[in-house]
mmCIF file of C-alpha atoms and ligand atoms in Angstrom:
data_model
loop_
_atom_site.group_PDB
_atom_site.id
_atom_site.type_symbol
_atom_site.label_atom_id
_atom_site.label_comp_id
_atom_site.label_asym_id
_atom_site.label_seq_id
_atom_site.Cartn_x
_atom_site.Cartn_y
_atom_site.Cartn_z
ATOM 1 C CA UNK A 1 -17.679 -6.126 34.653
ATOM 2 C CA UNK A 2 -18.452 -2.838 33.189
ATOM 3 C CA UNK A 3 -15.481 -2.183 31.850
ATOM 4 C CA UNK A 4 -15.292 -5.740 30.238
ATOM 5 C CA UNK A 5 -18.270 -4.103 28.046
ATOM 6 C CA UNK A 6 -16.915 -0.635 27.663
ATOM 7 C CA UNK A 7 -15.584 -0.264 24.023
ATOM 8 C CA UNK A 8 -13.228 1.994 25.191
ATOM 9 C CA UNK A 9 -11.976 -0.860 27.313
ATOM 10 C CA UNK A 10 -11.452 -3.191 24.852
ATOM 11 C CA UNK A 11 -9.839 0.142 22.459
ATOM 12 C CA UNK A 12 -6.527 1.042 25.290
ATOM 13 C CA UNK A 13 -6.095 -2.747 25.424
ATOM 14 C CA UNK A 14 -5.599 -2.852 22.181
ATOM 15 C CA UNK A 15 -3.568 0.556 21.877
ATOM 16 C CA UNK A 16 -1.403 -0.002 24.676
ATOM 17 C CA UNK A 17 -3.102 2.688 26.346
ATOM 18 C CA UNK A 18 -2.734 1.944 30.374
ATOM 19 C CA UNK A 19 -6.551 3.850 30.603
ATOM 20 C CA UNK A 20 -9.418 4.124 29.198
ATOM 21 C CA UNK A 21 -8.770 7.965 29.832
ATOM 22 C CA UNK A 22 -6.431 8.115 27.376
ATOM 23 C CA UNK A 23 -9.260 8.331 24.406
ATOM 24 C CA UNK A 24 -10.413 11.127 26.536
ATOM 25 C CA UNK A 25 -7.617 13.687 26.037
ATOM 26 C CA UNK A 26 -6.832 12.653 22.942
ATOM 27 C CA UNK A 27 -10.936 13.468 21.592
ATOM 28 C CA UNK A 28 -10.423 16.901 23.497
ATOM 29 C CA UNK A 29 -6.799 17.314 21.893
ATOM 30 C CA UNK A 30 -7.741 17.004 18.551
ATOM 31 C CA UNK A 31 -10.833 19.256 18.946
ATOM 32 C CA UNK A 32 -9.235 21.647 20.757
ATOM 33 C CA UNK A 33 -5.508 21.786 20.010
ATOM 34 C CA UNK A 34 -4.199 21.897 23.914
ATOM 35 C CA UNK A 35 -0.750 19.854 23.371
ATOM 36 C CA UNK A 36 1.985 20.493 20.888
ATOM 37 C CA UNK A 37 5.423 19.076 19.855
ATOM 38 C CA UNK A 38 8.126 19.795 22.183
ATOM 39 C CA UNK A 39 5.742 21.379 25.051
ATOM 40 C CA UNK A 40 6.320 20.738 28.398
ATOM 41 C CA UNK A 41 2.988 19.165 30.130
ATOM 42 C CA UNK A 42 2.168 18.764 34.095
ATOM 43 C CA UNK A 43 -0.064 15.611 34.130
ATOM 44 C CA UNK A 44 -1.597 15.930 38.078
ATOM 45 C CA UNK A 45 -3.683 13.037 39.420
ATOM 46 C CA UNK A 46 -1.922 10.988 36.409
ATOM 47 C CA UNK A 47 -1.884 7.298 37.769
ATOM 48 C CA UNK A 48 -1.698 4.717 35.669
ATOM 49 C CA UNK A 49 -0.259 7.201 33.155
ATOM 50 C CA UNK A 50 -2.948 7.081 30.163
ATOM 51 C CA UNK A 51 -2.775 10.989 29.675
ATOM 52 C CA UNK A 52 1.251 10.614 29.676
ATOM 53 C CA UNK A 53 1.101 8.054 27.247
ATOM 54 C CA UNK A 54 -0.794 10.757 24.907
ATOM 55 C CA UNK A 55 1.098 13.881 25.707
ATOM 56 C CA UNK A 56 4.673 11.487 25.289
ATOM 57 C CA UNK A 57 2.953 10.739 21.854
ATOM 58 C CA UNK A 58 1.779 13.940 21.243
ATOM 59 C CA UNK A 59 5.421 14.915 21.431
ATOM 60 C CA UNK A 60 5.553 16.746 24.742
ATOM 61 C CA UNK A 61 7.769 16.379 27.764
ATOM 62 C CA UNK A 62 6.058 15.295 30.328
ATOM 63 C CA UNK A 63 6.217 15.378 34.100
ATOM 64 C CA UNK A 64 3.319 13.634 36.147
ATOM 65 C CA UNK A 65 1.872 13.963 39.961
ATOM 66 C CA UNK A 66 -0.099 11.242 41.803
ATOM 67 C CA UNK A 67 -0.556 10.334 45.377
ATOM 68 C CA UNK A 68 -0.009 6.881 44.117
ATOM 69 C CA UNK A 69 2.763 5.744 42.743
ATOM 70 C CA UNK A 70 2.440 5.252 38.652
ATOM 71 C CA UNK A 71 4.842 3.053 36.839
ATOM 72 C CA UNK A 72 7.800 3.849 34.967
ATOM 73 C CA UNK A 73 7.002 5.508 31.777
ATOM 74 C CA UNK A 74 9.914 6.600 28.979
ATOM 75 C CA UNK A 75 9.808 10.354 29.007
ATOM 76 C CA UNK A 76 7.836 11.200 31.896
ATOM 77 C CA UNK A 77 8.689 12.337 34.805
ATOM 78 C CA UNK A 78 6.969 11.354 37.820
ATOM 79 C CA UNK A 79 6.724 12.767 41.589
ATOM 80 C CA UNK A 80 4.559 11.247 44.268
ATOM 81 C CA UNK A 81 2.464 13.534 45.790
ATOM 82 C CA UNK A 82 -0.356 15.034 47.064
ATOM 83 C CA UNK A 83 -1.187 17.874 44.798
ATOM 84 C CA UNK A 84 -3.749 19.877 47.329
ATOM 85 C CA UNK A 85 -0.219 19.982 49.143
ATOM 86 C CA UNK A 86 1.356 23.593 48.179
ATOM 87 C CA UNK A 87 4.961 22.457 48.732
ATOM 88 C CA UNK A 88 4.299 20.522 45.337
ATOM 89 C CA UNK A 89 4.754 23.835 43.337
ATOM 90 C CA UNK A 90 8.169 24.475 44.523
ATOM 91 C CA UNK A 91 9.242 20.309 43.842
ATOM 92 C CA UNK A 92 7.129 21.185 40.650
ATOM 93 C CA UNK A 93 9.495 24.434 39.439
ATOM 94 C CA UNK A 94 12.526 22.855 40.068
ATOM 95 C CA UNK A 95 11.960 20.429 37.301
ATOM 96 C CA UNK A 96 11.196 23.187 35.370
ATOM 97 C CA UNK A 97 10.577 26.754 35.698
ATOM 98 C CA UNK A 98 7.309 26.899 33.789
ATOM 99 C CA UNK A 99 5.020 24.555 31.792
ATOM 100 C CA UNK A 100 3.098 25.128 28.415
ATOM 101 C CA UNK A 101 0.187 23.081 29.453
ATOM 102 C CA UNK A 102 -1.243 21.764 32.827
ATOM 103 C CA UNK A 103 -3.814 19.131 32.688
ATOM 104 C CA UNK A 104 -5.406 17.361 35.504
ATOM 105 C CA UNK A 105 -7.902 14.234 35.593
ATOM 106 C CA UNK A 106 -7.729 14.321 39.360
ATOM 107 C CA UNK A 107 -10.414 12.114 41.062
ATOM 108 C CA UNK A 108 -11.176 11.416 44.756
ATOM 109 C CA UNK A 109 -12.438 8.251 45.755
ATOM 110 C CA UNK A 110 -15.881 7.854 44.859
ATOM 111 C CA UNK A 111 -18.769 7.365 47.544
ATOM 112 C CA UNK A 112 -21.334 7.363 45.452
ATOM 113 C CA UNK A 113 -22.990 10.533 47.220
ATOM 114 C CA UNK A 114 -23.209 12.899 45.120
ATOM 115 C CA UNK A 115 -22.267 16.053 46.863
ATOM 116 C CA UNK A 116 -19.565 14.542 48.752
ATOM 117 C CA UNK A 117 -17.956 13.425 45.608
ATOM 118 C CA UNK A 118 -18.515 17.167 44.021
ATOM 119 C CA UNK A 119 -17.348 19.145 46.183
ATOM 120 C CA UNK A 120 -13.944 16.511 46.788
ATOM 121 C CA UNK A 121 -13.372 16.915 43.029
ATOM 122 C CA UNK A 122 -14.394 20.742 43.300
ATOM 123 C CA UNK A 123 -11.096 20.924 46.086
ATOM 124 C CA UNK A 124 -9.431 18.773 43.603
ATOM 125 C CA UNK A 125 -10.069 20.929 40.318
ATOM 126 C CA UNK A 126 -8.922 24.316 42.501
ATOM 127 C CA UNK A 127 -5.691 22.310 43.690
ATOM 128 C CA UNK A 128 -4.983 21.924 40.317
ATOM 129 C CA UNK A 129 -5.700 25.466 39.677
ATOM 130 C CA UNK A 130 -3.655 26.513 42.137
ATOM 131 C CA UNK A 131 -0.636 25.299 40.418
ATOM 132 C CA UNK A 132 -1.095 25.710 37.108
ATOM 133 C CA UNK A 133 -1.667 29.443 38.501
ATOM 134 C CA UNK A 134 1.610 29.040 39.466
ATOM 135 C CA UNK A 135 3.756 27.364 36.711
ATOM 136 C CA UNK A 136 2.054 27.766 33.882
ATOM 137 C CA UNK A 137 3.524 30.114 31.470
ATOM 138 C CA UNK A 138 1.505 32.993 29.711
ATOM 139 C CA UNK A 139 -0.465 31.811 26.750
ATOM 140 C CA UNK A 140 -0.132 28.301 28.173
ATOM 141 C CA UNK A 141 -3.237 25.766 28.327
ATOM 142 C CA UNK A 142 -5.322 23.837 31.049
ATOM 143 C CA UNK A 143 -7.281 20.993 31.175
ATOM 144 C CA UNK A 144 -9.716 19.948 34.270
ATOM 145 C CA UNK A 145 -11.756 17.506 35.386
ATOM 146 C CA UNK A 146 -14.704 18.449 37.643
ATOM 147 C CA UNK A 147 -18.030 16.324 38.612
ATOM 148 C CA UNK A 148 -20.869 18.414 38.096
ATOM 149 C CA UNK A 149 -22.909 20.032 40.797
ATOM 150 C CA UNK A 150 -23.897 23.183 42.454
ATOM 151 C CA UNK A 151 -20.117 25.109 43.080
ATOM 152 C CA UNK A 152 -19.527 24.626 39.421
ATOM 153 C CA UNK A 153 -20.272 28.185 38.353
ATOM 154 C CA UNK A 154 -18.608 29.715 41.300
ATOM 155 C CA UNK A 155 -15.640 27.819 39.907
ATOM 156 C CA UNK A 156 -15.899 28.638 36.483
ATOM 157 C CA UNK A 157 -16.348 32.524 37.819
ATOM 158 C CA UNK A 158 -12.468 32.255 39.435
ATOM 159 C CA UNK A 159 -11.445 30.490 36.212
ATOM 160 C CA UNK A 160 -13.149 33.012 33.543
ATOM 161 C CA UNK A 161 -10.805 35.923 34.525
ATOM 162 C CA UNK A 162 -7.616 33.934 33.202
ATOM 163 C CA UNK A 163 -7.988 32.770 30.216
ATOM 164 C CA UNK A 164 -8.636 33.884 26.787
ATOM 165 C CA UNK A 165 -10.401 31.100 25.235
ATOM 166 C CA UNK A 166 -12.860 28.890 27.967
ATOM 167 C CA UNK A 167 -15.465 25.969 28.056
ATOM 168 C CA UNK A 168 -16.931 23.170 29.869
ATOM 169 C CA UNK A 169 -16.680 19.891 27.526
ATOM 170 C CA UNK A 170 -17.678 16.485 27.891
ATOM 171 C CA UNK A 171 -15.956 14.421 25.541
ATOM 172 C CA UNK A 172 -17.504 11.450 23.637
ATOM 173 C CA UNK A 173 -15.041 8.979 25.818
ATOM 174 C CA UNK A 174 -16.490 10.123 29.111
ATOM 175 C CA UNK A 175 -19.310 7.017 29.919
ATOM 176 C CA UNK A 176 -23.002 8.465 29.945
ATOM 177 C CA UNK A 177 -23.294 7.723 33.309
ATOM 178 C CA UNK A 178 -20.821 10.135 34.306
ATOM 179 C CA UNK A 179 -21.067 13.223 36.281
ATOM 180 C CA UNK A 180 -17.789 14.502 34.739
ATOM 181 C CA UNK A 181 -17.198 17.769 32.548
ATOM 182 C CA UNK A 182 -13.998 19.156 31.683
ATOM 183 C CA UNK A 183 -13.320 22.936 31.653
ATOM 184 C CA UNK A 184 -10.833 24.136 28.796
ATOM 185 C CA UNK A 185 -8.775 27.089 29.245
ATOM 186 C CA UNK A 186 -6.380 28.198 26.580
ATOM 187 C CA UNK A 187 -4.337 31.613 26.505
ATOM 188 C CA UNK A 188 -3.893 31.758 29.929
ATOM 189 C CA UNK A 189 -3.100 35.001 31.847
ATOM 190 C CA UNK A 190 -2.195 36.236 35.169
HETATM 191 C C1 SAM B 1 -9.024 8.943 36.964
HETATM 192 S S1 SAM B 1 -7.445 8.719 37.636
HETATM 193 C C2 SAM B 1 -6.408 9.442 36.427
HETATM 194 C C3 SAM B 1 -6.268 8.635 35.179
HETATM 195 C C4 SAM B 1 -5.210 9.160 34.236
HETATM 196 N N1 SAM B 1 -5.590 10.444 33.634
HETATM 197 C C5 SAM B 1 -4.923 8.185 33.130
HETATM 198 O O1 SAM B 1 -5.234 8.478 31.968
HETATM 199 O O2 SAM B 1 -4.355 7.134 33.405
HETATM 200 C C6 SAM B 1 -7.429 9.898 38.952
HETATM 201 C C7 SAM B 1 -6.147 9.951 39.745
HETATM 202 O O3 SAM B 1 -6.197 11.053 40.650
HETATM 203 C C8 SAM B 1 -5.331 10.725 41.730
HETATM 204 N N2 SAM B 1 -5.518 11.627 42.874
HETATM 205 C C9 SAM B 1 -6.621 11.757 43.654
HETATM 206 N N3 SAM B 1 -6.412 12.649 44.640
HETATM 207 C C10 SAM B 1 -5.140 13.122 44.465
HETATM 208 C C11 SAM B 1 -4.330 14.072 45.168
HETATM 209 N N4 SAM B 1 -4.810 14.733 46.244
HETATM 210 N N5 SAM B 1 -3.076 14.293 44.732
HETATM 211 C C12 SAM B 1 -2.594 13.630 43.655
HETATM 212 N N6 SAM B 1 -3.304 12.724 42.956
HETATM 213 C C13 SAM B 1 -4.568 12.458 43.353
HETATM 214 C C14 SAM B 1 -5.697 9.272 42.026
HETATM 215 O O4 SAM B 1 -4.691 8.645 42.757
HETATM 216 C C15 SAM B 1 -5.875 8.708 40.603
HETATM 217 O O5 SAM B 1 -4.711 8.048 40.178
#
């Protein structure tokens, strides 16, 4: 029902888009330049594929991760995983030995308690860190998802150090309901 609303919604439909998401990344992309032609981009936590969709668009090869499966998509690559599973990176390297960008809209399942659901998409946001820590080349890009709470700042303090450019942003697409943020991170280094 809310969806049936959301303009968004009614927007991917439209598009082709298999998420609303997609309107997401592509508000932060244009604002903040994180994808270009010919880049190679890990989606994690990419199921149904709306952020492919973009980055495919957007010119970039793509590979995706999701514990679910996510149907085929032309020019993306997917592997099933779990991505707070380290043996990932390795699976992740062979496919190619670095990546310009690493983006993740990882979510856990919501309960509805707020804390719970923090700190699961806190573990999920340093997962994601984890590997783009190891893959992503210097001066490459990355793109989180977190739900706001109180280990926020501890986790921007690990992410500060390795990047040149940084920022929480909540783009227009995210519902104002949501506890979301996303934390931008261009020129990374190690
Ligand atoms: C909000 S959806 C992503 C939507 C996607 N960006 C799009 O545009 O279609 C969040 C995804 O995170 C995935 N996810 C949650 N925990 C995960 C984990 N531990 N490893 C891999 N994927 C995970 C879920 O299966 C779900 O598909």
């Amino acid at each position: 029902m809310r969806d049936k609303r959301d303009h968004y919604y009614w927007e991917a439909k439209k598009k082709g888009y298999r998420s609303r998401a997609a309107f997401k990344l592509l508000q932060m992309n244009k604002e903040f330049r994180l994808i270009r032609k010919g880049d190679v981009v890990l989606d994690l936590g990419a199921t149904p594929g709306g952020w492919s969709q973009v980055a495919v668009e957007l010119g970039a090869f793509v590979v995706a991760v999701d514990i679910n499966p996510m149907e085929k998509l032309e020019g993306v690559t997917f592997v099933q995983g779990d991505i707070t599973d380290e043996n990932i990176i390795e699976v992740l390297l062979d496919i190619s030995e670095s990546y310009d960008v690493v983006m993740s809209d990882a979510s856990p399942k919501i309960t509805g308690i707020w804390t719970i659901d923090h700190l699961r998409s806190i573990d999920l946001a340093r997962a994601s860190f984890g590997i783009a820590k190891a893959v992503l080349r210097n001066g490459g890009n990355f793109l989180v998802k977190v739900f706001q709470g109180e280990e926020i700042q501890n986790f921007y303090n690990e992410l500060k150090p390795c990047f040149a450019f940084k920022k929480f942003h909540s783009p227009k697409a995210s519902r104002k309901s949501s506890a979301e943020i996303y934390f931008i991170g261009k020129g990374f280094k190690r």
